């Protein structure tokens, strides 16, 4: 099966992005281990740093596996890169909006001579991956690209999962796996307007995690329930 050039280029960019994401996660762990303790930092600062680092490393692994699937023209890899592209667009567009808003609220920043250069670099850091994510969303939804990924698939294969169902399902799976982090960091739980702590918070977060994972897996398997 011939692999389109756009798929190969996308896989290469995805590998580069995964490597950079992994380096960010490792640097966060390294900074936590070598940086001197700050008395004013919150007690759960270390836990947040570790959780953030693990999240970055998890995204790096996800990107690497998706790139490998693209090289092999796997159908699931096309869905995966569409989800990654959507997440990149949402994250970068939101961060860009916050950056522009905050810069407007800092007159001393605008008064500095290098403000334009610094702001331009920071905007570029969000605009470039956002455009790449938009390109993935458009390119991998083209009919010709879809047909290329479908070559060699048996006609009696199980029903195809709509993209919207896959995005929602992986959203539930991801949050189901991340919810136990709240137990480790001893976050309070919120239920029906009540703030719960202690074993009640543990119970609520455990139920949330089980429900999210159950719904996510059920959607991925297209279970009617």
CSV table of C-alpha atoms in Angstrom, one decimal:
chain,number,residue,atom,x,y,z
A,1,UNK,CA,0.0,0.0,0.0
A,2,UNK,CA,1.4,3.4,-1.0
A,3,UNK,CA,1.8,5.9,1.8
A,4,UNK,CA,0.9,9.5,0.8
A,5,UNK,CA,3.6,12.1,1.4
A,6,UNK,CA,1.4,14.0,3.7
A,7,UNK,CA,1.1,11.1,6.0
A,8,UNK,CA,4.9,10.6,6.2
A,9,UNK,CA,5.4,14.3,6.8
A,10,UNK,CA,2.8,14.3,9.6
A,11,UNK,CA,4.4,11.3,11.2
A,12,UNK,CA,7.8,13.0,11.2
A,13,UNK,CA,6.4,16.2,12.7
A,14,UNK,CA,4.5,14.1,15.3
A,15,UNK,CA,7.8,12.3,16.3
A,16,UNK,CA,9.5,15.7,16.7
A,17,UNK,CA,6.7,17.0,18.8
A,18,UNK,CA,6.7,13.9,20.9
A,19,UNK,CA,10.5,14.2,21.5
A,20,UNK,CA,10.1,17.8,22.6
A,21,UNK,CA,7.2,16.9,24.9
A,22,UNK,CA,9.2,14.1,26.5
A,23,UNK,CA,12.1,16.5,27.0
A,24,UNK,CA,9.7,18.9,28.7
A,25,UNK,CA,8.5,16.2,31.0
A,26,UNK,CA,12.0,15.1,31.9
A,27,UNK,CA,13.1,18.7,32.5
A,28,UNK,CA,10.3,19.2,34.9
A,29,UNK,CA,11.4,16.2,36.9
A,30,UNK,CA,15.0,17.3,36.8
A,31,UNK,CA,14.1,20.9,37.9
A,32,UNK,CA,12.1,19.5,40.8
A,33,UNK,CA,15.1,17.4,41.9
A,34,UNK,CA,17.8,20.0,41.6
A,35,UNK,CA,16.0,23.2,42.5
A,36,UNK,CA,16.3,24.4,46.1
A,37,UNK,CA,13.1,24.2,48.1
A,38,UNK,CA,11.1,27.4,48.4
A,39,UNK,CA,9.4,27.9,51.9
A,40,UNK,CA,6.5,29.8,50.4
A,41,UNK,CA,5.5,27.1,47.8
A,42,UNK,CA,2.2,25.2,48.5
A,43,UNK,CA,2.5,21.7,50.1
A,44,UNK,CA,1.2,20.0,47.0
A,45,UNK,CA,3.6,21.7,44.6
A,46,UNK,CA,5.8,18.6,44.2
A,47,UNK,CA,2.8,16.4,43.5
A,48,UNK,CA,1.6,18.8,40.8
A,49,UNK,CA,5.1,18.9,39.2
A,50,UNK,CA,5.3,15.1,39.2
A,51,UNK,CA,1.7,14.7,37.8
A,52,UNK,CA,2.5,17.3,35.1
A,53,UNK,CA,5.7,15.6,34.1
A,54,UNK,CA,3.9,12.2,33.9
A,55,UNK,CA,1.2,13.8,31.8
A,56,UNK,CA,3.8,15.2,29.3
A,57,UNK,CA,5.5,11.8,29.1
A,58,UNK,CA,2.2,10.1,28.5
A,59,UNK,CA,1.4,12.5,25.6
A,60,UNK,CA,4.9,11.8,24.2
A,61,UNK,CA,4.3,8.1,24.3
A,62,UNK,CA,0.9,8.6,22.7
A,63,UNK,CA,2.4,10.7,19.9
A,64,UNK,CA,5.2,8.2,19.3
A,65,UNK,CA,2.8,5.3,19.0
A,66,UNK,CA,0.5,7.3,16.7
A,67,UNK,CA,3.5,8.1,14.4
A,68,UNK,CA,4.4,4.5,14.2
A,69,UNK,CA,0.8,3.6,13.3
A,70,UNK,CA,0.9,6.3,10.6
A,71,UNK,CA,4.0,4.8,9.0
A,72,UNK,CA,2.2,1.5,8.9
A,73,UNK,CA,-1.0,3.1,7.7
A,74,UNK,CA,-3.1,1.8,10.6
A,75,UNK,CA,-6.7,3.0,10.6
A,76,UNK,CA,-6.6,3.8,14.4
A,77,UNK,CA,-3.6,6.0,13.8
A,78,UNK,CA,-5.7,8.3,11.5
A,79,UNK,CA,-8.3,8.7,14.3
A,80,UNK,CA,-5.6,9.2,16.9
A,81,UNK,CA,-3.9,12.0,15.0
A,82,UNK,CA,-7.2,13.7,14.5
A,83,UNK,CA,-7.8,13.6,18.3
A,84,UNK,CA,-4.3,14.9,18.8
A,85,UNK,CA,-4.8,17.7,16.3
A,86,UNK,CA,-8.1,18.7,17.9
A,87,UNK,CA,-6.4,18.8,21.4
A,88,UNK,CA,-3.5,20.9,20.0
A,89,UNK,CA,-5.8,23.4,18.4
A,90,UNK,CA,-7.9,23.8,21.6
A,91,UNK,CA,-4.9,24.1,23.9
A,92,UNK,CA,-2.9,26.5,21.6
A,93,UNK,CA,-5.9,28.7,20.8
A,94,UNK,CA,-6.9,29.0,24.4
A,95,UNK,CA,-3.3,29.7,25.6
A,96,UNK,CA,-2.9,32.3,22.8
A,97,UNK,CA,-6.1,34.1,23.9
A,98,UNK,CA,-4.9,34.1,27.5
A,99,UNK,CA,-1.5,35.4,26.5
A,100,UNK,CA,-2.9,38.3,24.5
A,101,UNK,CA,-5.3,39.2,27.3
A,102,UNK,CA,-2.6,39.2,29.9
A,103,UNK,CA,-0.2,41.2,27.8
A,104,UNK,CA,-2.9,43.9,27.5
A,105,UNK,CA,-3.2,44.1,31.3
A,106,UNK,CA,0.5,44.7,31.8
A,107,UNK,CA,1.5,48.3,30.8
A,108,UNK,CA,5.0,47.9,32.1
A,109,UNK,CA,5.5,44.9,29.7
A,110,UNK,CA,4.3,47.0,26.7
A,111,UNK,CA,6.5,49.8,27.8
A,112,UNK,CA,9.7,47.7,27.6
A,113,UNK,CA,11.8,47.9,24.5
A,114,UNK,CA,11.8,44.1,23.9
A,115,UNK,CA,8.1,43.6,24.5
A,116,UNK,CA,7.2,43.2,20.8
A,117,UNK,CA,10.0,40.7,20.2
A,118,UNK,CA,9.2,38.6,23.2
A,119,UNK,CA,5.4,38.7,22.5
A,120,UNK,CA,6.0,37.8,18.9
A,121,UNK,CA,8.1,34.7,19.8
A,122,UNK,CA,5.5,33.6,22.4
A,123,UNK,CA,2.7,34.0,19.9
A,124,UNK,CA,4.7,32.0,17.3
A,125,UNK,CA,5.1,29.2,19.8
A,126,UNK,CA,1.3,28.8,19.9
A,127,UNK,CA,0.4,29.7,16.3
A,128,UNK,CA,2.7,27.2,14.6
A,129,UNK,CA,1.5,24.0,16.4
A,130,UNK,CA,-2.1,25.4,16.1
A,131,UNK,CA,-1.8,25.6,12.3
A,132,UNK,CA,-0.2,22.2,12.2
A,133,UNK,CA,-3.2,20.8,14.2
A,134,UNK,CA,-5.6,22.5,11.8
A,135,UNK,CA,-3.8,20.9,8.9
A,136,UNK,CA,-4.1,17.5,10.4
A,137,UNK,CA,-7.8,18.0,11.0
A,138,UNK,CA,-8.3,18.9,7.4
A,139,UNK,CA,-5.8,16.6,5.7
A,140,UNK,CA,-6.8,13.4,7.5
A,141,UNK,CA,-10.5,14.0,6.8
A,142,UNK,CA,-9.9,14.2,3.0
A,143,UNK,CA,-11.7,11.4,1.1
A,144,UNK,CA,-8.6,10.3,-0.7
A,145,UNK,CA,-6.6,10.0,2.6
A,146,UNK,CA,-9.4,8.0,4.2
A,147,UNK,CA,-9.6,5.7,1.2
A,148,UNK,CA,-5.8,5.1,1.5
A,149,UNK,CA,-6.2,4.0,5.1
A,150,UNK,CA,-9.1,1.8,4.3
A,151,UNK,CA,-7.2,-0.3,1.7
A,152,UNK,CA,-6.9,-3.9,2.6
A,153,UNK,CA,-9.7,-3.8,5.2
A,154,UNK,CA,-12.0,-6.8,5.1
A,155,UNK,CA,-15.6,-5.9,4.2
A,156,UNK,CA,-17.0,-7.9,7.1
A,157,UNK,CA,-15.0,-6.1,9.7
A,158,UNK,CA,-16.9,-4.7,12.8
A,159,UNK,CA,-18.8,-1.4,12.3
A,160,UNK,CA,-16.7,1.7,12.1
A,161,UNK,CA,-16.7,4.0,15.1
A,162,UNK,CA,-17.6,7.6,14.2
A,163,UNK,CA,-14.9,10.1,15.0
A,164,UNK,CA,-17.0,12.1,17.4
A,165,UNK,CA,-17.7,8.9,19.4
A,166,UNK,CA,-13.9,8.1,19.5
A,167,UNK,CA,-13.1,11.6,20.7
A,168,UNK,CA,-15.6,11.4,23.5
A,169,UNK,CA,-14.6,7.9,24.5
A,170,UNK,CA,-10.9,8.7,24.8
A,171,UNK,CA,-11.8,11.9,26.7
A,172,UNK,CA,-13.5,9.7,29.3
A,173,UNK,CA,-10.7,7.1,29.3
A,174,UNK,CA,-8.1,9.9,29.8
A,175,UNK,CA,-9.9,11.5,32.7
A,176,UNK,CA,-10.7,8.2,34.2
A,177,UNK,CA,-7.0,7.4,34.4
A,178,UNK,CA,-6.1,10.9,35.6
A,179,UNK,CA,-8.8,11.1,38.3
A,180,UNK,CA,-6.8,9.0,40.8
A,181,UNK,CA,-4.2,11.7,40.9
A,182,UNK,CA,-6.7,13.8,42.9
A,183,UNK,CA,-6.5,11.1,45.6
A,184,UNK,CA,-2.8,11.2,45.7
A,185,UNK,CA,-2.8,15.0,46.0
A,186,UNK,CA,-5.6,14.9,48.6
A,187,UNK,CA,-7.9,17.3,46.7
A,188,UNK,CA,-11.4,17.9,48.1
A,189,UNK,CA,-14.3,16.5,46.1
A,190,UNK,CA,-17.3,18.5,45.0
A,191,UNK,CA,-20.7,16.7,44.8
A,192,UNK,CA,-24.1,18.4,44.6
A,193,UNK,CA,-22.7,21.7,45.9
A,194,UNK,CA,-21.0,20.0,48.9
A,195,UNK,CA,-17.2,20.0,49.6
A,196,UNK,CA,-16.1,16.6,50.7
A,197,UNK,CA,-12.8,15.6,52.3
A,198,UNK,CA,-11.2,12.5,53.7
A,199,UNK,CA,-12.7,9.1,52.9
A,200,UNK,CA,-15.8,10.7,51.3
A,201,UNK,CA,-13.6,12.5,48.8
A,202,UNK,CA,-11.8,9.2,48.1
A,203,UNK,CA,-15.1,7.5,47.6
A,204,UNK,CA,-16.4,10.2,45.2
A,205,UNK,CA,-13.2,10.2,43.1
A,206,UNK,CA,-13.1,6.4,43.0
A,207,UNK,CA,-16.7,6.4,41.7
A,208,UNK,CA,-15.9,9.1,39.1
A,209,UNK,CA,-12.9,7.1,37.9
A,210,UNK,CA,-14.8,3.8,37.5
A,211,UNK,CA,-17.7,5.5,35.7
A,212,UNK,CA,-15.4,7.4,33.3
A,213,UNK,CA,-13.4,4.3,32.4
A,214,UNK,CA,-16.5,2.2,32.0
A,215,UNK,CA,-18.2,4.8,29.7
A,216,UNK,CA,-15.0,5.3,27.7
A,217,UNK,CA,-14.4,1.6,27.1
A,218,UNK,CA,-18.1,1.0,26.4
A,219,UNK,CA,-18.1,3.8,23.8
A,220,UNK,CA,-14.9,2.4,22.2
A,221,UNK,CA,-16.6,-1.0,21.8
A,222,UNK,CA,-19.8,0.6,20.7
A,223,UNK,CA,-21.9,-1.0,23.4
A,224,UNK,CA,-25.5,0.2,23.4
A,225,UNK,CA,-25.6,0.8,27.2
